[in-house]
CSV table of C-alpha atoms in Angstrom, one decimal:
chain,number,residue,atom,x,y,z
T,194,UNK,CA,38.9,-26.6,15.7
T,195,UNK,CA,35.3,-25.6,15.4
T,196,UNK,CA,33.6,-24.0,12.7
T,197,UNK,CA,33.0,-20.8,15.4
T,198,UNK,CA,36.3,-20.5,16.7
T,199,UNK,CA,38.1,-20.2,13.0
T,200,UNK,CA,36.0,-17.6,12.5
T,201,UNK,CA,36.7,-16.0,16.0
T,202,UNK,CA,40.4,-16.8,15.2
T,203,UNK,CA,40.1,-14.8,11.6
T,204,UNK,CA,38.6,-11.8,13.2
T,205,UNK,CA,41.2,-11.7,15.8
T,206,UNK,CA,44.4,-12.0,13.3
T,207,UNK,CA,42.4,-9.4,10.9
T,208,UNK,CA,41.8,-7.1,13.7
T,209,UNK,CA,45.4,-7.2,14.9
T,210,UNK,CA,46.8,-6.1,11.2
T,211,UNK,CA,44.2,-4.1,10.7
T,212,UNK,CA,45.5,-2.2,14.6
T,213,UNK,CA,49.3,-2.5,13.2
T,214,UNK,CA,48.4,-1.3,9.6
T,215,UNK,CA,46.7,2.2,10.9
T,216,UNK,CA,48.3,3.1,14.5
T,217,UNK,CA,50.1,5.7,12.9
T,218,UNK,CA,48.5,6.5,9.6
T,219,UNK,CA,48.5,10.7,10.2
T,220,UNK,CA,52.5,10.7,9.5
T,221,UNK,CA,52.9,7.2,7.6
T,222,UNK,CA,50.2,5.8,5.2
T,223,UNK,CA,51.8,4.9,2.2
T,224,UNK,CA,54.2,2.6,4.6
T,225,UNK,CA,51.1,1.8,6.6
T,226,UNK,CA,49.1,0.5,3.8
T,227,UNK,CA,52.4,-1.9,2.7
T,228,UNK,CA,52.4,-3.2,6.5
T,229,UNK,CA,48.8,-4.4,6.1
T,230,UNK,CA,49.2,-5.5,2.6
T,231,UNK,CA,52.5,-7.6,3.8
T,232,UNK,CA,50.4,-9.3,7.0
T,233,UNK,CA,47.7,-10.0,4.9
T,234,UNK,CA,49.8,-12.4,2.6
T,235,UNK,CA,51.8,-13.8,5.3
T,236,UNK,CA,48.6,-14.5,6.9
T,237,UNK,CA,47.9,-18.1,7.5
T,238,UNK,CA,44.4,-17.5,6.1
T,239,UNK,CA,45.2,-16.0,2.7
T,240,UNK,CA,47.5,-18.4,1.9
T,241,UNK,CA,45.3,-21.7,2.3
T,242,UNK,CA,45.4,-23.6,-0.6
T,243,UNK,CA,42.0,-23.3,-2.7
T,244,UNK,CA,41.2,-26.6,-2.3
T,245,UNK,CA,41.4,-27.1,1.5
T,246,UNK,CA,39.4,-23.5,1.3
T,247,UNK,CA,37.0,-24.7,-0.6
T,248,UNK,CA,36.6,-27.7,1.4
T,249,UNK,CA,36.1,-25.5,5.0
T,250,UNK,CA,34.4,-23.0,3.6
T,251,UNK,CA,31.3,-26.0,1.6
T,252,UNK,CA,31.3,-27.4,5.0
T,253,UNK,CA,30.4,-24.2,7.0
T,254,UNK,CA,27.8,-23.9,4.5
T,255,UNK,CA,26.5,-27.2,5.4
T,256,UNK,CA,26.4,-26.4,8.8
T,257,UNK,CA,24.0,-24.2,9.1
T,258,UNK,CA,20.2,-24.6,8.8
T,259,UNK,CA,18.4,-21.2,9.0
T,260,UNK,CA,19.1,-17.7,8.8
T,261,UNK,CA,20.9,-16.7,11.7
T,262,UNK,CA,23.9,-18.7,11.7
T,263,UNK,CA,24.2,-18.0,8.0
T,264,UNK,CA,25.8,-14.7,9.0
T,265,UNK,CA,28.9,-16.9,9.3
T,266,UNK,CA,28.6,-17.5,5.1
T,267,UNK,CA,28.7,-13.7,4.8
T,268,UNK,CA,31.3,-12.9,6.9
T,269,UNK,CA,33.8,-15.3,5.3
T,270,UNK,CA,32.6,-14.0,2.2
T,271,UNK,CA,33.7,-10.9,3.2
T,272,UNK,CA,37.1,-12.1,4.2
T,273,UNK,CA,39.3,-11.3,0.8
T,274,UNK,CA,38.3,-11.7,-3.3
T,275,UNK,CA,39.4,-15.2,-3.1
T,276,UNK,CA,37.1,-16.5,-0.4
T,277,UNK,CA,34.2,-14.2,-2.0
T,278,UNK,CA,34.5,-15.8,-5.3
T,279,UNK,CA,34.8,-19.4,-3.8
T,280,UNK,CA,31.4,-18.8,-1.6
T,281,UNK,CA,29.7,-17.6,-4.7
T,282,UNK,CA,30.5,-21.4,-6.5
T,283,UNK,CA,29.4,-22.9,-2.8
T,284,UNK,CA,25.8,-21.0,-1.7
T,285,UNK,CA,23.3,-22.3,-3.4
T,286,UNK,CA,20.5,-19.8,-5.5
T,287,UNK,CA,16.9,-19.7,-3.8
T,288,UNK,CA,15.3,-22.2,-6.0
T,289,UNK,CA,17.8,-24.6,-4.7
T,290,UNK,CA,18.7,-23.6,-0.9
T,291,UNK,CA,15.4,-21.9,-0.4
T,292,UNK,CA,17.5,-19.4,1.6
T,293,UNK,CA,18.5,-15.5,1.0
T,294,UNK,CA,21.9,-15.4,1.8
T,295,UNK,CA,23.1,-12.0,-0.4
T,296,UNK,CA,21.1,-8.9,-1.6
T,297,UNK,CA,21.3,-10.4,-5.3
T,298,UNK,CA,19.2,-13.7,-3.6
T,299,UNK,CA,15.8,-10.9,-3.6
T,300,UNK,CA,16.2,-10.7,-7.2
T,301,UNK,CA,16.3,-14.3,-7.9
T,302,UNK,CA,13.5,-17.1,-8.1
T,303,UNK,CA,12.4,-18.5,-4.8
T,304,UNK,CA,12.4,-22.6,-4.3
T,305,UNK,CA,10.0,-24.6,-6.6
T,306,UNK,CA,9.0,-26.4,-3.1
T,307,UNK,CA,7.8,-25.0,-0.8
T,308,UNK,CA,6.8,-20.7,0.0
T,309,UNK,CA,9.3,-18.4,1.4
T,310,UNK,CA,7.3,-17.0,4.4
T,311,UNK,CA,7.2,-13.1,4.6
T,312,UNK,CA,5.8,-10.3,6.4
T,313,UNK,CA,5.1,-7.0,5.1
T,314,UNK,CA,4.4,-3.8,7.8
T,315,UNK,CA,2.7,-0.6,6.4
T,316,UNK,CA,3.8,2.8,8.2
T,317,UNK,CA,0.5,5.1,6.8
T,318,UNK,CA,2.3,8.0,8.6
T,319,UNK,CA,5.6,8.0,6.4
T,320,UNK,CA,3.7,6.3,3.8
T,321,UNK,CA,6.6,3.1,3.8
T,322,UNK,CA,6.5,-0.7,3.9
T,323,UNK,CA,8.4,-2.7,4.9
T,324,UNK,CA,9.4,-6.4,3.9
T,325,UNK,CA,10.8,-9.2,6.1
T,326,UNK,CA,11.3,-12.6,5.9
T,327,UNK,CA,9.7,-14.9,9.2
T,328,UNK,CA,12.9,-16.8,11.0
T,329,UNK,CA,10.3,-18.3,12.3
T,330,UNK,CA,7.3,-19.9,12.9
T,331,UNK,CA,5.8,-17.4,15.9
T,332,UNK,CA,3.5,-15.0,15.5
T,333,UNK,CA,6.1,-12.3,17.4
T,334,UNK,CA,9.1,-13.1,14.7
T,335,UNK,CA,10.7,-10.0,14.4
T,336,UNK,CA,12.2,-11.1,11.0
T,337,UNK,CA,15.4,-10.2,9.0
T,338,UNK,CA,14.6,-7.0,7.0
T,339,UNK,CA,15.2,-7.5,3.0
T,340,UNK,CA,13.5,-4.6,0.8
T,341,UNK,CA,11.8,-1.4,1.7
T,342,UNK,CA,9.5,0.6,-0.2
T,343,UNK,CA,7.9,4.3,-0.2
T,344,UNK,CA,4.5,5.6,-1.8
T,345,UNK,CA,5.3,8.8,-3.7
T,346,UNK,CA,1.9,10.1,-5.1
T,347,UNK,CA,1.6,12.5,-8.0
T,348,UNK,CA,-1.3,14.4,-9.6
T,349,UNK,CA,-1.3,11.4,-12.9
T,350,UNK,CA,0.1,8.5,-11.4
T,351,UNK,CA,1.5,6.6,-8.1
T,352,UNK,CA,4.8,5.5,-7.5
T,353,UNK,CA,6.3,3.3,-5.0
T,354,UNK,CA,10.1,3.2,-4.5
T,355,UNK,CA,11.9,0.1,-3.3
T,356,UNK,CA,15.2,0.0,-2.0
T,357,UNK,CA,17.1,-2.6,-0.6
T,358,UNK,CA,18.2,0.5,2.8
T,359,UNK,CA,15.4,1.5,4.6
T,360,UNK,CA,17.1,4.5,5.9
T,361,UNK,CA,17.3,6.1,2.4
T,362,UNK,CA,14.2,4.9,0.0
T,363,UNK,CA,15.0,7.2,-3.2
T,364,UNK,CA,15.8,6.6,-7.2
T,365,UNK,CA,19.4,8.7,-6.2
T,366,UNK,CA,20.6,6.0,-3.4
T,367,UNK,CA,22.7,3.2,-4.8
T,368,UNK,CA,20.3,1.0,-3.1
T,369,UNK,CA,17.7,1.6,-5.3
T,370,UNK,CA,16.5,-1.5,-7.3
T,371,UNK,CA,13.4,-1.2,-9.0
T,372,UNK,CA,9.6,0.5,-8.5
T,373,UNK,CA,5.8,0.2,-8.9
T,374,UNK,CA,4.1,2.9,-10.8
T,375,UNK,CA,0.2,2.9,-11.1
T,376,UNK,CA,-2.2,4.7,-13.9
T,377,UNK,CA,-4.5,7.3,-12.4
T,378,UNK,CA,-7.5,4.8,-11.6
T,379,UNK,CA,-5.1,2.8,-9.6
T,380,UNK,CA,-6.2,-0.3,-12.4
T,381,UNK,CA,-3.0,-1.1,-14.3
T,382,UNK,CA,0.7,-1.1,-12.9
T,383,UNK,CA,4.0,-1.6,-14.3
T,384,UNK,CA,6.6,-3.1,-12.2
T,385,UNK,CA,10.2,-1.8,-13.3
T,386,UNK,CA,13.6,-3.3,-12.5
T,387,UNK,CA,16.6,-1.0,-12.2
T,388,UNK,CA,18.6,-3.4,-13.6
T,389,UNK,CA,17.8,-6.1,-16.7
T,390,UNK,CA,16.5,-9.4,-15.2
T,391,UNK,CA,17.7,-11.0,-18.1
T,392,UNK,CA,20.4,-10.4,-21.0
T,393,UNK,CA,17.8,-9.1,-23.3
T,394,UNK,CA,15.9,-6.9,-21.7
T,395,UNK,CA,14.8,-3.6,-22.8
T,396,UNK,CA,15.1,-0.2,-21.1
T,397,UNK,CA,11.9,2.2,-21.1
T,398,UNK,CA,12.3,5.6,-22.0
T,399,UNK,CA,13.1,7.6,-18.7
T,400,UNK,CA,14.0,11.3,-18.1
T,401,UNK,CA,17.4,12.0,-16.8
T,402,UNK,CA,16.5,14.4,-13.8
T,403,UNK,CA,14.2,12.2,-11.4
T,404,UNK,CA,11.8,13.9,-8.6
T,405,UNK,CA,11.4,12.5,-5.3
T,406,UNK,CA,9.4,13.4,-2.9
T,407,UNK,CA,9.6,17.2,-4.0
T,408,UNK,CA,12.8,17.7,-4.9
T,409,UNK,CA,14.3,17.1,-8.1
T,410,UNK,CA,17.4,15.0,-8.1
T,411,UNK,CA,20.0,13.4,-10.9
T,412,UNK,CA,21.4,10.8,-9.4
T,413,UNK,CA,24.9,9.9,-9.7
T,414,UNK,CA,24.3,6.1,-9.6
T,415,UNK,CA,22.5,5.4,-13.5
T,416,UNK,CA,19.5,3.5,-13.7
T,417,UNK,CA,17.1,1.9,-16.0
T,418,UNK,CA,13.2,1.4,-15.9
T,419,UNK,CA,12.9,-2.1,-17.4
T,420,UNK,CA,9.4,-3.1,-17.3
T,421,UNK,CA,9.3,-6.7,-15.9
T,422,UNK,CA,5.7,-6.9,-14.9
T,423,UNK,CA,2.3,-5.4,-15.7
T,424,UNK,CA,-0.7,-5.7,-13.3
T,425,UNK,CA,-4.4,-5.3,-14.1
T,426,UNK,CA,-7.0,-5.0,-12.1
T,427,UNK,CA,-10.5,-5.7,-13.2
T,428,UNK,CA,-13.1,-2.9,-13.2
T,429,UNK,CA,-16.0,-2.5,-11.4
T,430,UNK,CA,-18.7,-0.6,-13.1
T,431,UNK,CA,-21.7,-2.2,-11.3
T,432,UNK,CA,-20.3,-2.0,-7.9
T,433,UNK,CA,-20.9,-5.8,-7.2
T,434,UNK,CA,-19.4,-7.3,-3.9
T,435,UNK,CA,-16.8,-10.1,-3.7
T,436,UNK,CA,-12.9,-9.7,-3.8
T,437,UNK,CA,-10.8,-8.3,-6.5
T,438,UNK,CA,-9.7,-9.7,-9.6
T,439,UNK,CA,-6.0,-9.2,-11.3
T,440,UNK,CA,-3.9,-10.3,-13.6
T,441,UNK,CA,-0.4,-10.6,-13.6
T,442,UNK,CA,1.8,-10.6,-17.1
T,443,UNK,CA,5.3,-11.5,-16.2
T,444,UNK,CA,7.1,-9.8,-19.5
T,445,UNK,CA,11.0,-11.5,-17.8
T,446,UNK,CA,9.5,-15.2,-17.0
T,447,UNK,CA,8.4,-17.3,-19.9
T,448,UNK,CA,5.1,-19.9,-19.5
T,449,UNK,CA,7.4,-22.7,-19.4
T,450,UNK,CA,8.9,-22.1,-16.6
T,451,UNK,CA,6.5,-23.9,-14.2
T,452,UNK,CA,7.0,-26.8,-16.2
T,453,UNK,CA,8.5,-30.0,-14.9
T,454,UNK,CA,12.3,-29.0,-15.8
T,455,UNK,CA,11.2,-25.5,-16.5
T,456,UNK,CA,13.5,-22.5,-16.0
T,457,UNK,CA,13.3,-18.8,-15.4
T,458,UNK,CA,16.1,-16.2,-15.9
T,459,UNK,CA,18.1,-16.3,-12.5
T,460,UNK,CA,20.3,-13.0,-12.1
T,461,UNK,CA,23.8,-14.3,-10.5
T,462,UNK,CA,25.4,-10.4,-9.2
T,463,UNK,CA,23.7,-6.8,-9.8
T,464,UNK,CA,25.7,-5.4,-13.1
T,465,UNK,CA,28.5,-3.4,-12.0
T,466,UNK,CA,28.6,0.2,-13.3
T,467,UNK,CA,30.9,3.0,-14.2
T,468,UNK,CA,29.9,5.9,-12.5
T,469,UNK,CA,32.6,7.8,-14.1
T,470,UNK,CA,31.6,7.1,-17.8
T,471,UNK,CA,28.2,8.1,-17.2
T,472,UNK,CA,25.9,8.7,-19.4
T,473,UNK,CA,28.2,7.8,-22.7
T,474,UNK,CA,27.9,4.2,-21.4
T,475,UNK,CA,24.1,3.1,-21.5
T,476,UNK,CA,24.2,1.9,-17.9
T,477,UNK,CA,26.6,-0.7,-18.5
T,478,UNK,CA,30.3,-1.1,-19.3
T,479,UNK,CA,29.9,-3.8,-21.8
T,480,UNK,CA,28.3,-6.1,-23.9
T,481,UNK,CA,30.1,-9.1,-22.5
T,482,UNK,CA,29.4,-7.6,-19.2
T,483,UNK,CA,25.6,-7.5,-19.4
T,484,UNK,CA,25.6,-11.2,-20.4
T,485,UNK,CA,27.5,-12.6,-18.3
T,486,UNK,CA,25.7,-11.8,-15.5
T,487,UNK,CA,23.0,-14.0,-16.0
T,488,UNK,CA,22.1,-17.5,-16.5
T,489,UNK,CA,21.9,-19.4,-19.2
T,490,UNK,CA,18.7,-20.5,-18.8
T,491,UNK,CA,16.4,-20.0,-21.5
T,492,UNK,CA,14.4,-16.1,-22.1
T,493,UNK,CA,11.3,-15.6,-23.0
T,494,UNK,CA,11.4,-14.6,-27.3
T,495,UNK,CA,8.6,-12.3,-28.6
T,496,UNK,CA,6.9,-15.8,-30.0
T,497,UNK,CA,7.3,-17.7,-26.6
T,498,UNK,CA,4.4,-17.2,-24.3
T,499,UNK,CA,5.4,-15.3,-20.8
T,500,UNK,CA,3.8,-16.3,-17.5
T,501,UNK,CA,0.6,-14.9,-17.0
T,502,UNK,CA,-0.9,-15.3,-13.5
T,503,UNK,CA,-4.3,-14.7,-11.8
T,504,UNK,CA,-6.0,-14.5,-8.4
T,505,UNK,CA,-7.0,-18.1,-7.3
T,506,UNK,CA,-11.0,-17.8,-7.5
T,507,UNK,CA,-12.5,-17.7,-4.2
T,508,UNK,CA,-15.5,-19.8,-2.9
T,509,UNK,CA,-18.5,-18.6,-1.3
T,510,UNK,CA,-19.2,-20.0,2.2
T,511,UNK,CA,-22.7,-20.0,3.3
T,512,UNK,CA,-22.4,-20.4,6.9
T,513,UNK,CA,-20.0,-17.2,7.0
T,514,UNK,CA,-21.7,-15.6,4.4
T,515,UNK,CA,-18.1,-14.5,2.8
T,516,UNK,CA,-15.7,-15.3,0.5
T,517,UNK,CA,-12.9,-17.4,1.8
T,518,UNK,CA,-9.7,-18.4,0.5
T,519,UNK,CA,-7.5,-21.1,2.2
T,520,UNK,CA,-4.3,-19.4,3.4
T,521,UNK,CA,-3.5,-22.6,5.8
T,522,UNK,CA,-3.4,-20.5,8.9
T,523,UNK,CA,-1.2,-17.1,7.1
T,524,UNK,CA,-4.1,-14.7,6.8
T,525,UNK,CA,-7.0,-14.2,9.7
T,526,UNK,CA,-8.1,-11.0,9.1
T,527,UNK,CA,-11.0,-10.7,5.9
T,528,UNK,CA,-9.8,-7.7,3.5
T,529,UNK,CA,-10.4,-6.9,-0.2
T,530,UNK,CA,-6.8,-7.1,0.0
T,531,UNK,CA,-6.3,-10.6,0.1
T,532,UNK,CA,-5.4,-12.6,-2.8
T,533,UNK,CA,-3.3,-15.6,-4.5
T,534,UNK,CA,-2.0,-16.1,-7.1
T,535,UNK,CA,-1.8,-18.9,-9.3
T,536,UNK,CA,-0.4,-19.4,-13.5
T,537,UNK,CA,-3.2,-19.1,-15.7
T,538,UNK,CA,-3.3,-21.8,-18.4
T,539,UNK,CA,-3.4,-20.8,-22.2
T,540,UNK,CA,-5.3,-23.6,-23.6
T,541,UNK,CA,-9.0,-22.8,-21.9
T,542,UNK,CA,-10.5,-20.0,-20.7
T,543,UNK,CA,-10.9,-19.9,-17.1
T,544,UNK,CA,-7.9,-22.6,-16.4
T,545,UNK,CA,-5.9,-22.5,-13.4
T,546,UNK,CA,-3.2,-23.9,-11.8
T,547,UNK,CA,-4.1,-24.9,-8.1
T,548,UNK,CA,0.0,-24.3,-7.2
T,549,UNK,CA,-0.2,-20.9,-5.1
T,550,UNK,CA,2.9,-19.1,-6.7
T,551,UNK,CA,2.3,-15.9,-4.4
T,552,UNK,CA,-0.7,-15.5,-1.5
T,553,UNK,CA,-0.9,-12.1,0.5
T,554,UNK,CA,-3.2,-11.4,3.2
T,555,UNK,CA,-4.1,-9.8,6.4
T,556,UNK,CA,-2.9,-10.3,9.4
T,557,UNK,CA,-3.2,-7.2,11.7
T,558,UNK,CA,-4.0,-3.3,11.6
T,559,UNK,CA,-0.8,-2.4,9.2
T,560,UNK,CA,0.8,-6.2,9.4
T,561,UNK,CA,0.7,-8.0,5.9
T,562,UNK,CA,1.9,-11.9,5.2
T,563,UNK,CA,3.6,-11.9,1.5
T,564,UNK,CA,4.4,-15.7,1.2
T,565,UNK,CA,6.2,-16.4,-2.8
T,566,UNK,CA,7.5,-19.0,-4.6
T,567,UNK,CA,9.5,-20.3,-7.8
T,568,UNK,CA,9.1,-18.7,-10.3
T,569,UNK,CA,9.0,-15.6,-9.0
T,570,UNK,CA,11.4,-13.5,-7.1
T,571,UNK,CA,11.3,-11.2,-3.7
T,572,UNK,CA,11.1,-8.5,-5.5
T,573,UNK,CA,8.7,-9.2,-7.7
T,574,UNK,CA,6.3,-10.9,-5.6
T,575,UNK,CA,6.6,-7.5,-3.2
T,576,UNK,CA,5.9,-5.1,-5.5
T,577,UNK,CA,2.8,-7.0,-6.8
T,578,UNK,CA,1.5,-6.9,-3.2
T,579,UNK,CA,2.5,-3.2,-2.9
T,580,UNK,CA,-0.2,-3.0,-6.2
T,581,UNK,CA,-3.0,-3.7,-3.6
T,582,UNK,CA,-2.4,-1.1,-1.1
T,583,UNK,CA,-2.8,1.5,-3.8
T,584,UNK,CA,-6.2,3.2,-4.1
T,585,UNK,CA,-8.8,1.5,-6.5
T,586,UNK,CA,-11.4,4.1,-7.3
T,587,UNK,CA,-13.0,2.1,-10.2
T,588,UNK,CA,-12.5,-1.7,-8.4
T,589,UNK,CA,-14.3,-1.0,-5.5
């Protein structure tokens, strides 16, 4: 039997007990719901021994070589808790795979490699962008949608929300996972995560009642403001032409972690939350909880040195009369926006690493590449880009 057809064969048996279970659930869903419960253990599917399980289920993930036919990894995932908790053993994390198979895959460090190609498309009307990773290779890839963000401006300072639904880009959605808020000058940034990226991270002061948009909401899903980034950019005074310069402190990624044998913290599942204890529970049920969640890879201590990184200097070509960067082919339209980034060594001033870690660029009207790598996540590397849409009055 194929790989295709057992999945065809387990929608068909689920979709049959799930017709039996609820024909008649108006006069009889108590008995209804112990139907479905009874097929679903007589089911040939539930009771496969773990081992055999585990053995289909490594192979279907073997099978497949790029994005689309990875849909089958998430539907089996979906099948019961068993089969979820065996595919979370089985897929592979970004840095490994160098695919984004789950939502919790955006929040984890992309492969050490090679660049996970992205696309980003601005809507200036609704004041929204958009992120989506290339399938592939053509310039007309309509992509596989992963975050969404919206620009919400205020009279002090800029915020833009990101949201893994693009439907509903707000702190009150349970979607929300993070945001990008700027100073007044549009110079320094602060990227926050909703949740910790790492078992000792520390939550910002934030008020309870959040406004979006215009309206004042208190959301029933609790989040933090845990400052994981801070992005400068460099002022200038004199109003001298050539590109932009930034600076990237990664507060959540230690130094070492682009390192031969380095590692960076590597969230395994977004924390789960009870809604109901809310707020006597500081956004988390437990200790134990909290930590558990996360690697054990090493965090960055107040004496350890976090990754700093910086835009790749550009050089002057004569002939063109412009600054050019080498994008190999992923940017061809010039823009102040363009950059990439690469870690910034400790031991000299003006040392760089030549290993592009994240490049954005130009590539059409309101069409952005966003192109990342380890040690750095999707989200991350998306809301540094969304730092260079924002206004710059004293940069430019």
């Amino acid at each position: 039997m194929s790989f295709k057809s057992m999945i065809q064969d387990m929608k068909d048996e689920f979709g049959s007990i799930s017709r039996k279970g609820f024909r008649s659930r108006s006069h009889r869903v108590v008995q209804d719901c112990t139907v479905t419960l009874d097929a679903l253990r007589q089911s040939c599917w539930a009771n496969m021994p773990p081992e055999l399980l585990r053995d289909v289920l490594m192979r279907i993930e073997e099978s497949d070589s790029d994005w689309r036919p990875r849909k089958n990894v998430v539907a089996c995932a979906g099948v019961c808790r068993s089969w979820r908790e065996i595919m979370k053993e089985i897929v592979k994390t970004p840095e490994v795979s160098g695919k984004l198979t789950f939502p919790i895959s955006l929040k984890q460090p992309g492969p050490r490699d090679k660049l996970v190609q992205c696309f980003i498309r601005r809507n200036r009307s609704s004041q929204t962008y958009h992120l989506f990773l290339n399938l592939n290779e053509v310039a007309n890839d309509d992509g596989k949608f992963l975050l969404a963000a919206r620009k919400c401006k205020r009279p002090t300072y800029t915020d833009y929300i990101i949201s893994l639904n693009a439907e509903d880009v707000s702190k009150g959605s349970s979607t929300y996972i993070g945001k990008l808020r700027s100073n007044f000058l549009g110079t320094k940034f602060t990227v926050y995560d909703a949740q910790p990226s790492n078992a000792g991270a520390k939550v910002s002061k934030c008020r309870s009642t959040r406004f979006v948009g215009m309206k004042q909401v208190s959301p029933r899903i609790p989040t933090g403001n845990y400052p994981v980034a801070h992005i400068s950019y460099e002022l200038n005074v004199l109003g001298a032409r050539g590109p932009r310069r930034m600076l990237c402190i990664m507060d959540a990624i230690p130094a070492a972690s682009i390192e031969p044998g380095g590692l960076a913290p590597t969230q395994t599942e977004f924390v789960p939350v009870n809604v109901d204890s809310f707020p006597s529970l500081h956004f988390f049920r437990s200790k134990s909880t909290r930590v558990d969640n996360f690697s054990s890879g090493p965090l960055p201590s107040p004496k350890d040195e976090v990754l700093t990184l910086k835009n790749k200097a550009p050089r002057w070509h004569e002939q063109l009369q412009c600054w050019c960067l080498n994008f190999n082919g992923r940017v061809t339209v010039a823009s102040v926006k363009n950059f990439q980034l690469v870690a910034s060594l400790g031991d000299g001033a003006g040392q760089e690493n030549e290993n592009v870690i994240l490049q954005f660029g130009k590539v059409g009207e309101d069409l952005f590449t966003m192109d990342y790598q380890y040690p750095i996540s999707a989200f991350q590397a998306f809301a540094i880009c969304l730092s260079s849409f924002d206004t710059k009055i004293a940069c430019e």
